[in-house]
Amino acid sequence: MTEPKVVNITRHIYEEQRKYPLATGGFSGLLSDLMLACKMISREVNKAGLIDILGKTGEVNVQGEEVAKLDTYAHNRIHQAMDHGGHLCVMASEEVADPIPIPKEFSKGRYVLLFDPLDGSSNIDSNVGIGTIFSIHRKVSDAGPDGTMQDLLQTGTRQVCAGYVFYGASTVFVYTTGQGTAAFTLDPSVGEFLLSSPHIQIPRRGRIYSVNEGNAASWDDATKRYIEHIKQFDPETNRPYTLRYVGSLVADIHRTLLYGGIFLYPPDRKSPKGKLRLLYEAAPMAFLVEQAGGFASNGTRRIMEVEPSELHQRTPLIIGSPDDVRDYEAYALGRR
Ligand code: AHG
Ligand code: MN
Ligand code: MN
């Protein structure tokens, strides 16, 4: 019996680049630097209960949200790992109001990184799955080596890579460079992410819906009617759906990718434009899910085509199995 191939991220990128060259090299170096930071975050998450890294810092970030110690730790780890590798011309983080320049003493590269260092912060202290989300673009500005806001405000279709690391029962890395969505599982004994699912395919339709029902009273009419529809009893069409909601986008999307169904964060009274951020939550998740055969919408428009105007702009997010998301859009567009 032949031994199964052991494929780590570096080898996977090398094999991808042989088939589909990624414009310039150096990409695997960028991803290796990012994964080193995420392995360090995984180590802290896995012992968070043992050291003083739980709880809040007492600070409030640009989003107006209380900053958890692990948010700060994760941001710092990624910032310090990525600012001197020579791959990036500019970065942006959920935790920082403005673009993060590459220090002048370091060489600049042709890539742009946007990231949510720790997603699901409200779940940190209860040991529920949390994650890191990232999106990578190519530099498009030509006024010099430093990246600008123009490089950060690019539509989802221009992403060269998107991914997340899910710090759950095991630490899983899921990414795409536009040739399908692959998953790797961290083997802590060797400190490597090893390929576990070469091509994730989301079911065309699922039986799970994922939404914070606590906001139901302030949803718009189309959302209320759609959710009522999937809760009706009709075995012919596999209804009612089952509700699963973790409250960490990475955990809810990971389950949706594997089991199918639909995740929704529609506009509500607290978040009239939706709660999730376009550039480092919705757009990377849309790229990953579309590459697995799924679809992502803001209710009426493909997320990947939404033109960003602000770094931390929010968007409604309806994402998952294509037939389920299209059903929601039919309600939102007044066709049902
Ligand atoms: P973050 O921790 O990076 O601020 O993200 C939290 C987000 C996302 O992870 C999740 O889908 C959503 O907040 C949950 O929001 P509610 O608690 O309002 O349901
Ligand atoms: Mn988040
Ligand atoms: Mn976050």
mmCIF file of C-alpha atoms and ligand atoms in Angstrom:
data_model
loop_
_atom_site.group_PDB
_atom_site.id
_atom_site.type_symbol
_atom_site.label_atom_id
_atom_site.label_comp_id
_atom_site.label_asym_id
_atom_site.label_seq_id
_atom_site.Cartn_x
_atom_site.Cartn_y
_atom_site.Cartn_z
ATOM 1 C CA MET A 1 0.000 0.000 0.000
ATOM 2 C CA THR A 2 1.505 3.391 -0.940
ATOM 3 C CA GLU A 3 1.958 5.833 1.950
ATOM 4 C CA PRO A 4 -0.449 8.855 1.683
ATOM 5 C CA LYS A 5 1.375 11.973 0.415
ATOM 6 C CA VAL A 6 2.252 14.403 3.232
ATOM 7 C CA VAL A 7 1.533 17.861 1.830
ATOM 8 C CA ASN A 8 2.254 20.983 3.851
ATOM 9 C CA ILE A 9 1.283 24.532 2.840
ATOM 10 C CA THR A 10 4.605 25.322 1.164
ATOM 11 C CA ARG A 11 4.401 22.203 -1.019
ATOM 12 C CA HIS A 12 0.729 22.888 -1.815
ATOM 13 C CA ILE A 13 1.526 26.426 -2.984
ATOM 14 C CA TYR A 14 4.492 25.136 -5.010
ATOM 15 C CA GLU A 15 2.243 22.578 -6.737
ATOM 16 C CA GLU A 16 -0.453 25.249 -7.320
ATOM 17 C CA GLN A 17 2.120 27.702 -8.702
ATOM 18 C CA ARG A 18 3.432 25.056 -11.135
ATOM 19 C CA LYS A 19 -0.112 24.753 -12.513
ATOM 20 C CA TYR A 20 -1.266 28.381 -12.139
ATOM 21 C CA PRO A 21 1.654 30.859 -11.770
ATOM 22 C CA LEU A 22 0.726 33.610 -9.266
ATOM 23 C CA ALA A 23 2.192 36.589 -11.196
ATOM 24 C CA THR A 24 5.211 36.938 -8.928
ATOM 25 C CA GLY A 25 7.007 34.515 -6.629
ATOM 26 C CA GLY A 26 7.520 35.168 -2.922
ATOM 27 C CA PHE A 27 3.888 34.317 -2.249
ATOM 28 C CA SER A 28 4.688 31.156 -0.301
ATOM 29 C CA GLY A 29 7.091 33.189 1.871
ATOM 30 C CA LEU A 30 4.274 35.605 2.690
ATOM 31 C CA LEU A 31 1.932 32.772 3.646
ATOM 32 C CA SER A 32 4.625 31.000 5.690
ATOM 33 C CA ASP A 33 5.208 34.200 7.705
ATOM 34 C CA LEU A 34 1.454 34.544 8.287
ATOM 35 C CA MET A 35 1.097 30.909 9.313
ATOM 36 C CA LEU A 36 3.940 31.249 11.832
ATOM 37 C CA ALA A 37 1.984 34.066 13.498
ATOM 38 C CA CYS A 38 -1.195 31.956 13.466
ATOM 39 C CA LYS A 39 0.613 28.966 15.018
ATOM 40 C CA MET A 40 1.716 31.292 17.837
ATOM 41 C CA ILE A 41 -1.862 32.574 18.231
ATOM 42 C CA SER A 42 -3.085 28.956 18.279
ATOM 43 C CA ARG A 43 -0.636 28.160 21.075
ATOM 44 C CA GLU A 44 -1.890 31.112 23.157
ATOM 45 C CA VAL A 45 -5.551 30.279 22.445
ATOM 46 C CA ASN A 46 -4.965 26.707 23.547
ATOM 47 C CA LYS A 47 -3.549 27.783 26.895
ATOM 48 C CA ALA A 48 -5.567 31.003 27.273
ATOM 49 C CA GLY A 49 -7.271 29.613 30.349
ATOM 50 C CA LEU A 50 -3.907 29.056 32.051
ATOM 51 C CA ILE A 51 -2.290 32.455 31.630
ATOM 52 C CA ASP A 52 -3.502 35.969 32.056
ATOM 53 C CA ILE A 53 -4.588 36.440 28.450
ATOM 54 C CA LEU A 54 -8.315 36.124 28.908
ATOM 55 C CA GLY A 55 -10.618 39.016 29.549
ATOM 56 C CA LYS A 56 -10.619 42.573 28.354
ATOM 57 C CA THR A 57 -7.869 45.153 28.001
ATOM 58 C CA GLY A 58 -10.191 47.960 28.976
ATOM 59 C CA GLU A 59 -9.552 49.602 25.588
ATOM 60 C CA VAL A 60 -12.144 50.251 22.853
ATOM 61 C CA ASN A 61 -11.172 49.776 19.173
ATOM 62 C CA VAL A 62 -12.106 51.742 16.075
ATOM 63 C CA GLN A 63 -15.261 49.629 15.852
ATOM 64 C CA GLY A 64 -16.323 50.903 19.258
ATOM 65 C CA GLU A 65 -15.943 47.402 20.646
ATOM 66 C CA GLU A 66 -14.159 46.415 23.840
ATOM 67 C CA VAL A 67 -10.748 44.920 22.962
ATOM 68 C CA ALA A 68 -9.955 41.516 24.444
ATOM 69 C CA LYS A 69 -6.372 40.724 25.444
ATOM 70 C CA LEU A 70 -6.251 37.968 22.844
ATOM 71 C CA ASP A 71 -7.397 40.449 20.146
ATOM 72 C CA THR A 72 -4.369 42.577 20.960
ATOM 73 C CA TYR A 73 -2.038 39.592 21.204
ATOM 74 C CA ALA A 74 -3.226 38.244 17.836
ATOM 75 C CA HIS A 75 -2.946 41.641 16.150
ATOM 76 C CA ASN A 76 0.577 42.177 17.481
ATOM 77 C CA ARG A 77 1.712 38.688 16.438
ATOM 78 C CA ILE A 78 0.539 39.193 12.851
ATOM 79 C CA HIS A 79 1.797 42.782 12.622
ATOM 80 C CA GLN A 80 5.272 41.806 13.882
ATOM 81 C CA ALA A 81 5.438 38.717 11.642
ATOM 82 C CA MET A 82 4.411 40.543 8.483
ATOM 83 C CA ASP A 83 6.041 43.979 8.563
ATOM 84 C CA HIS A 84 9.613 42.991 7.683
ATOM 85 C CA GLY A 85 9.319 40.027 5.265
ATOM 86 C CA GLY A 86 9.552 42.256 2.185
ATOM 87 C CA HIS A 87 6.318 40.844 0.728
ATOM 88 C CA LEU A 88 3.887 43.653 1.647
ATOM 89 C CA CYS A 89 3.523 47.324 0.736
ATOM 90 C CA VAL A 90 0.758 48.053 3.281
ATOM 91 C CA MET A 91 -1.497 46.250 5.814
ATOM 92 C CA ALA A 92 -4.869 46.895 7.481
ATOM 93 C CA SER A 93 -6.287 45.324 10.640
ATOM 94 C CA GLU A 94 -9.726 45.328 12.242
ATOM 95 C CA GLU A 95 -7.975 46.573 15.401
ATOM 96 C CA VAL A 96 -6.392 49.691 13.825
ATOM 97 C CA ALA A 97 -8.320 52.678 12.425
ATOM 98 C CA ASP A 98 -5.838 53.611 9.676
ATOM 99 C CA PRO A 99 -3.691 51.750 7.125
ATOM 100 C CA ILE A 100 -0.564 50.186 8.671
ATOM 101 C CA PRO A 101 2.521 51.240 6.646
ATOM 102 C CA ILE A 102 5.604 49.044 6.265
ATOM 103 C CA PRO A 103 8.410 50.723 8.311
ATOM 104 C CA LYS A 104 10.857 52.663 6.109
ATOM 105 C CA GLU A 105 13.798 50.506 7.194
ATOM 106 C CA PHE A 106 12.170 47.419 5.647
ATOM 107 C CA SER A 107 11.882 46.606 1.914
ATOM 108 C CA LYS A 108 8.415 46.810 0.365
ATOM 109 C CA GLY A 109 6.713 44.078 -1.652
ATOM 110 C CA ARG A 110 3.868 43.784 -4.155
ATOM 111 C CA TYR A 111 1.158 42.361 -1.894
ATOM 112 C CA VAL A 112 -1.453 43.918 0.403
ATOM 113 C CA LEU A 113 -2.751 42.186 3.565
ATOM 114 C CA LEU A 114 -6.057 42.903 5.324
ATOM 115 C CA PHE A 115 -6.904 40.880 8.425
ATOM 116 C CA ASP A 116 -9.219 40.272 11.333
ATOM 117 C CA PRO A 117 -6.655 39.063 13.867
ATOM 118 C CA LEU A 118 -9.156 37.427 16.153
ATOM 119 C CA ASP A 119 -12.693 36.718 15.001
ATOM 120 C CA GLY A 120 -15.327 35.725 17.544
ATOM 121 C CA SER A 121 -13.837 37.720 20.438
ATOM 122 C CA SER A 122 -17.078 37.516 22.406
ATOM 123 C CA ASN A 123 -16.484 33.774 22.659
ATOM 124 C CA ILE A 124 -12.875 33.832 23.884
ATOM 125 C CA ASP A 125 -13.583 33.415 27.604
ATOM 126 C CA SER A 126 -16.060 30.568 27.061
ATOM 127 C CA ASN A 127 -13.622 28.380 25.101
ATOM 128 C CA VAL A 128 -15.804 28.454 21.977
ATOM 129 C CA GLY A 129 -14.086 28.277 18.543
ATOM 130 C CA ILE A 130 -12.513 31.538 17.311
ATOM 131 C CA GLY A 131 -10.323 32.379 14.333
ATOM 132 C CA THR A 132 -8.177 34.675 12.210
ATOM 133 C CA ILE A 133 -9.391 35.852 8.781
ATOM 134 C CA PHE A 134 -7.211 37.369 6.027
ATOM 135 C CA SER A 135 -7.431 38.718 2.488
ATOM 136 C CA ILE A 136 -4.503 39.364 0.122
ATOM 137 C CA HIS A 137 -4.468 41.693 -2.895
ATOM 138 C CA ARG A 138 -1.770 42.774 -5.319
ATOM 139 C CA LYS A 139 -0.451 46.349 -5.160
ATOM 140 C CA VAL A 140 -2.185 48.468 -7.826
ATOM 141 C CA SER A 141 -0.951 52.010 -7.001
ATOM 142 C CA ASP A 142 2.164 53.190 -8.845
ATOM 143 C CA ALA A 143 3.226 56.313 -6.938
ATOM 144 C CA GLY A 144 6.121 54.513 -5.243
ATOM 145 C CA PRO A 145 6.930 51.407 -3.151
ATOM 146 C CA ASP A 146 4.551 52.242 -0.288
ATOM 147 C CA GLY A 147 0.987 50.960 -0.476
ATOM 148 C CA THR A 148 -1.936 53.399 -0.288
ATOM 149 C CA MET A 149 -5.643 53.363 0.510
ATOM 150 C CA GLN A 150 -6.186 52.599 -3.200
ATOM 151 C CA ASP A 151 -4.374 49.296 -2.685
ATOM 152 C CA LEU A 152 -6.551 48.455 0.329
ATOM 153 C CA LEU A 153 -9.935 49.409 -1.168
ATOM 154 C CA GLN A 154 -10.132 46.743 -3.887
ATOM 155 C CA THR A 155 -13.168 44.637 -4.795
ATOM 156 C CA GLY A 156 -13.358 41.009 -3.723
ATOM 157 C CA THR A 157 -12.856 39.754 -7.278
ATOM 158 C CA ARG A 158 -9.319 41.171 -7.195
ATOM 159 C CA GLN A 159 -8.198 39.076 -4.203
ATOM 160 C CA VAL A 160 -5.216 36.819 -5.003
ATOM 161 C CA CYS A 161 -5.684 34.823 -1.803
ATOM 162 C CA ALA A 162 -8.118 34.553 1.117
ATOM 163 C CA GLY A 163 -8.216 32.293 4.137
ATOM 164 C CA TYR A 164 -8.924 31.718 7.777
ATOM 165 C CA VAL A 165 -7.379 29.814 10.652
ATOM 166 C CA PHE A 166 -9.969 28.217 12.929
ATOM 167 C CA TYR A 167 -8.713 27.674 16.500
ATOM 168 C CA GLY A 168 -11.215 24.940 17.365
ATOM 169 C CA ALA A 169 -10.950 21.368 18.641
ATOM 170 C CA SER A 170 -8.049 21.220 16.194
ATOM 171 C CA THR A 171 -6.443 24.196 14.453
ATOM 172 C CA VAL A 172 -7.507 24.236 10.799
ATOM 173 C CA PHE A 173 -6.226 26.491 7.989
ATOM 174 C CA VAL A 174 -8.526 26.984 4.985
ATOM 175 C CA TYR A 175 -7.403 29.033 1.975
ATOM 176 C CA THR A 176 -7.856 29.681 -1.726
ATOM 177 C CA THR A 177 -5.754 31.318 -4.450
ATOM 178 C CA GLY A 178 -8.607 30.994 -6.931
ATOM 179 C CA GLN A 179 -8.064 27.329 -7.796
ATOM 180 C CA GLY A 180 -10.496 25.778 -5.304
ATOM 181 C CA THR A 181 -10.616 25.829 -1.486
ATOM 182 C CA ALA A 182 -8.238 23.581 0.493
ATOM 183 C CA ALA A 183 -8.042 22.766 4.219
ATOM 184 C CA PHE A 184 -5.025 21.858 6.342
ATOM 185 C CA THR A 185 -4.928 20.604 9.936
ATOM 186 C CA LEU A 186 -2.152 21.652 12.300
ATOM 187 C CA ASP A 187 -0.106 18.721 13.569
ATOM 188 C CA PRO A 188 1.292 20.271 16.768
ATOM 189 C CA SER A 189 3.867 17.468 17.102
ATOM 190 C CA VAL A 190 5.672 18.727 13.978
ATOM 191 C CA GLY A 191 4.334 22.317 13.948
ATOM 192 C CA GLU A 192 3.098 21.930 10.374
ATOM 193 C CA PHE A 193 -0.292 22.437 8.719
ATOM 194 C CA LEU A 194 -0.876 19.205 6.749
ATOM 195 C CA LEU A 195 -3.342 18.959 3.848
ATOM 196 C CA SER A 196 -6.612 17.376 5.004
ATOM 197 C CA SER A 197 -9.138 18.409 2.280
ATOM 198 C CA PRO A 198 -7.644 19.276 -1.145
ATOM 199 C CA HIS A 199 -10.911 20.536 -2.670
ATOM 200 C CA ILE A 200 -13.805 21.387 -0.349
ATOM 201 C CA GLN A 201 -17.147 21.273 -2.200
ATOM 202 C CA ILE A 202 -20.145 22.846 -0.446
ATOM 203 C CA PRO A 203 -23.499 21.029 -0.999
ATOM 204 C CA ARG A 204 -25.757 22.869 -3.486
ATOM 205 C CA ARG A 205 -28.435 23.066 -0.784
ATOM 206 C CA GLY A 206 -28.276 22.399 2.959
ATOM 207 C CA ARG A 207 -30.641 21.950 5.896
ATOM 208 C CA ILE A 208 -28.964 24.301 8.384
ATOM 209 C CA TYR A 209 -29.526 28.014 8.786
ATOM 210 C CA SER A 210 -27.254 30.176 10.903
ATOM 211 C CA VAL A 211 -28.440 33.592 12.125
ATOM 212 C CA ASN A 212 -28.734 35.480 15.411
ATOM 213 C CA GLU A 213 -32.483 35.068 15.966
ATOM 214 C CA GLY A 214 -32.217 37.538 18.833
ATOM 215 C CA ASN A 215 -32.246 40.299 16.185
ATOM 216 C CA ALA A 216 -35.414 38.979 14.462
ATOM 217 C CA ALA A 217 -37.654 41.829 15.642
ATOM 218 C CA SER A 218 -35.593 44.388 13.701
ATOM 219 C CA TRP A 219 -35.033 42.452 10.475
ATOM 220 C CA ASP A 220 -36.612 43.773 7.284
ATOM 221 C CA ASP A 221 -39.765 42.115 5.974
ATOM 222 C CA ALA A 222 -38.007 40.017 3.284
ATOM 223 C CA THR A 223 -35.640 38.483 5.853
ATOM 224 C CA LYS A 224 -38.531 37.720 8.221
ATOM 225 C CA ARG A 225 -40.489 36.021 5.422
ATOM 226 C CA TYR A 226 -37.457 34.013 4.260
ATOM 227 C CA ILE A 227 -36.696 32.758 7.792
ATOM 228 C CA GLU A 228 -40.392 31.895 8.314
ATOM 229 C CA HIS A 229 -40.277 29.955 5.019
ATOM 230 C CA ILE A 230 -37.358 27.723 6.066
ATOM 231 C CA LYS A 231 -38.976 27.103 9.474
ATOM 232 C CA GLN A 232 -42.243 25.787 7.972
ATOM 233 C CA PHE A 233 -42.953 22.038 8.173
ATOM 234 C CA ASP A 234 -42.602 20.494 4.702
ATOM 235 C CA PRO A 235 -40.685 17.184 4.562
ATOM 236 C CA GLU A 236 -40.829 17.302 0.734
ATOM 237 C CA THR A 237 -38.438 20.242 0.741
ATOM 238 C CA ASN A 238 -36.448 19.173 3.836
ATOM 239 C CA ARG A 239 -38.047 21.896 5.981
ATOM 240 C CA PRO A 240 -37.839 23.016 8.748
ATOM 241 C CA TYR A 241 -34.092 23.672 8.605
ATOM 242 C CA THR A 242 -32.029 23.230 11.785
ATOM 243 C CA LEU A 243 -30.590 26.315 13.512
ATOM 244 C CA ARG A 244 -26.888 26.353 14.379
ATOM 245 C CA TYR A 245 -25.293 29.666 15.472
ATOM 246 C CA VAL A 246 -21.882 29.869 17.190
ATOM 247 C CA GLY A 247 -21.406 33.625 16.994
ATOM 248 C CA SER A 248 -17.867 33.284 15.586
ATOM 249 C CA LEU A 249 -17.959 33.901 11.834
ATOM 250 C CA VAL A 250 -15.048 31.486 11.262
ATOM 251 C CA ALA A 251 -16.837 28.660 13.126
ATOM 252 C CA ASP A 252 -20.193 29.283 11.408
ATOM 253 C CA ILE A 253 -18.637 29.507 7.943
ATOM 254 C CA HIS A 254 -16.435 26.418 8.481
ATOM 255 C CA ARG A 255 -19.521 24.347 9.366
ATOM 256 C CA THR A 256 -21.460 25.834 6.415
ATOM 257 C CA LEU A 257 -18.615 24.969 3.999
ATOM 258 C CA LEU A 258 -18.571 21.356 5.193
ATOM 259 C CA TYR A 259 -22.288 20.676 5.819
ATOM 260 C CA GLY A 260 -23.976 23.216 3.511
ATOM 261 C CA GLY A 261 -26.831 25.560 4.338
ATOM 262 C CA ILE A 262 -26.934 29.321 4.826
ATOM 263 C CA PHE A 263 -25.321 31.873 7.166
ATOM 264 C CA LEU A 264 -26.983 35.266 7.451
ATOM 265 C CA TYR A 265 -26.025 38.498 9.133
ATOM 266 C CA PRO A 266 -28.732 40.802 7.716
ATOM 267 C CA PRO A 267 -29.137 44.490 8.610
ATOM 268 C CA ASP A 268 -30.814 45.124 11.969
ATOM 269 C CA ARG A 269 -31.535 48.043 14.315
ATOM 270 C CA LYS A 270 -28.033 47.886 15.889
ATOM 271 C CA SER A 271 -26.282 47.446 12.516
ATOM 272 C CA PRO A 272 -28.377 49.093 9.765
ATOM 273 C CA LYS A 273 -25.662 48.297 7.185
ATOM 274 C CA GLY A 274 -25.014 44.835 8.597
ATOM 275 C CA LYS A 275 -22.429 44.105 11.316
ATOM 276 C CA LEU A 276 -19.686 42.285 9.431
ATOM 277 C CA ARG A 277 -16.824 44.137 7.777
ATOM 278 C CA LEU A 278 -16.538 43.876 3.984
ATOM 279 C CA LEU A 279 -12.769 43.869 3.468
ATOM 280 C CA TYR A 280 -11.539 41.420 6.100
ATOM 281 C CA GLU A 281 -14.591 39.304 6.949
ATOM 282 C CA ALA A 282 -17.207 39.185 4.138
ATOM 283 C CA ALA A 283 -14.956 39.400 1.034
ATOM 284 C CA PRO A 284 -12.423 36.705 2.071
ATOM 285 C CA MET A 285 -15.240 34.394 3.197
ATOM 286 C CA ALA A 286 -17.048 35.047 -0.108
ATOM 287 C CA PHE A 287 -13.904 34.093 -2.093
ATOM 288 C CA LEU A 288 -13.448 30.885 -0.091
ATOM 289 C CA VAL A 289 -17.115 29.846 -0.332
ATOM 290 C CA GLU A 290 -17.409 30.654 -4.048
ATOM 291 C CA GLN A 291 -14.255 28.638 -4.740
ATOM 292 C CA ALA A 292 -15.980 25.718 -2.971
ATOM 293 C CA GLY A 293 -19.039 26.092 -5.250
ATOM 294 C CA GLY A 294 -21.082 28.340 -2.943
ATOM 295 C CA PHE A 295 -22.264 31.946 -3.220
ATOM 296 C CA ALA A 296 -22.148 35.127 -1.114
ATOM 297 C CA SER A 297 -24.496 38.104 -1.385
ATOM 298 C CA ASN A 298 -25.249 41.313 0.488
ATOM 299 C CA GLY A 299 -28.893 40.403 -0.085
ATOM 300 C CA THR A 300 -29.195 41.828 -3.572
ATOM 301 C CA ARG A 301 -25.630 41.899 -4.900
ATOM 302 C CA ARG A 302 -22.666 39.482 -5.158
ATOM 303 C CA ILE A 303 -20.297 40.381 -2.251
ATOM 304 C CA MET A 304 -17.259 39.854 -4.489
ATOM 305 C CA GLU A 305 -18.365 42.760 -6.705
ATOM 306 C CA VAL A 306 -19.140 45.342 -4.006
ATOM 307 C CA GLU A 307 -16.878 48.388 -4.446
ATOM 308 C CA PRO A 308 -15.325 49.303 -1.081
ATOM 309 C CA SER A 309 -15.283 53.011 -0.125
ATOM 310 C CA GLU A 310 -14.061 52.817 3.486
ATOM 311 C CA LEU A 311 -11.551 50.548 5.218
ATOM 312 C CA HIS A 312 -13.903 49.306 7.956
ATOM 313 C CA GLN A 313 -17.147 49.495 6.050
ATOM 314 C CA ARG A 314 -19.826 47.010 7.084
ATOM 315 C CA THR A 315 -22.069 44.917 4.886
ATOM 316 C CA PRO A 316 -24.961 42.506 5.189
ATOM 317 C CA LEU A 317 -23.700 38.953 4.525
ATOM 318 C CA ILE A 318 -25.817 36.071 3.189
ATOM 319 C CA ILE A 319 -23.470 33.177 2.337
ATOM 320 C CA GLY A 320 -23.422 29.400 1.833
ATOM 321 C CA SER A 321 -25.011 26.817 -0.481
ATOM 322 C CA PRO A 322 -25.860 28.491 -3.792
ATOM 323 C CA ASP A 323 -29.505 27.353 -3.929
ATOM 324 C CA ASP A 324 -30.130 28.587 -0.368
ATOM 325 C CA VAL A 325 -28.528 32.013 -0.936
ATOM 326 C CA ARG A 326 -30.405 32.438 -4.242
ATOM 327 C CA ASP A 327 -33.655 31.604 -2.387
ATOM 328 C CA TYR A 328 -32.924 34.433 0.080
ATOM 329 C CA GLU A 329 -32.139 36.844 -2.775
ATOM 330 C CA ALA A 330 -35.531 36.013 -4.361
ATOM 331 C CA TYR A 331 -37.207 37.323 -1.181
ATOM 332 C CA ALA A 332 -34.886 40.334 -0.907
ATOM 333 C CA LEU A 333 -35.515 41.230 -4.570
ATOM 334 C CA GLY A 334 -39.288 40.984 -4.057
ATOM 335 C CA ARG A 335 -39.699 37.957 -6.306
ATOM 336 C CA ARG A 336 -41.173 35.771 -3.496
HETATM 337 P P1 AHG B 1 -15.036 40.020 15.859
HETATM 338 O O1 AHG B 1 -14.872 39.175 17.083
HETATM 339 O O2 AHG B 1 -13.847 39.960 14.936
HETATM 340 O O3 AHG B 1 -15.483 41.418 16.169
HETATM 341 O O4 AHG B 1 -16.197 39.360 14.975
HETATM 342 C C1 AHG B 1 -17.400 39.050 15.585
HETATM 343 C C2 AHG B 1 -18.451 38.872 14.533
HETATM 344 C C3 AHG B 1 -18.415 37.514 13.864
HETATM 345 O O5 AHG B 1 -17.391 36.682 14.328
HETATM 346 C C4 AHG B 1 -19.737 36.888 14.205
HETATM 347 O O6 AHG B 1 -20.312 36.288 13.075
HETATM 348 C C5 AHG B 1 -20.572 38.062 14.662
HETATM 349 O O7 AHG B 1 -19.684 39.025 15.169
HETATM 350 C C6 AHG B 1 -21.532 37.665 15.750
HETATM 351 O O8 AHG B 1 -22.283 38.826 16.035
HETATM 352 P P2 AHG B 1 -23.467 38.741 17.120
HETATM 353 O O9 AHG B 1 -22.814 38.414 18.428
HETATM 354 O O10 AHG B 1 -24.096 40.108 17.065
HETATM 355 O O11 AHG B 1 -24.422 37.660 16.653
HETATM 356 MN MN MN B 2 -14.552 39.207 13.079
HETATM 357 MN MN MN B 3 -11.904 40.492 15.351
#
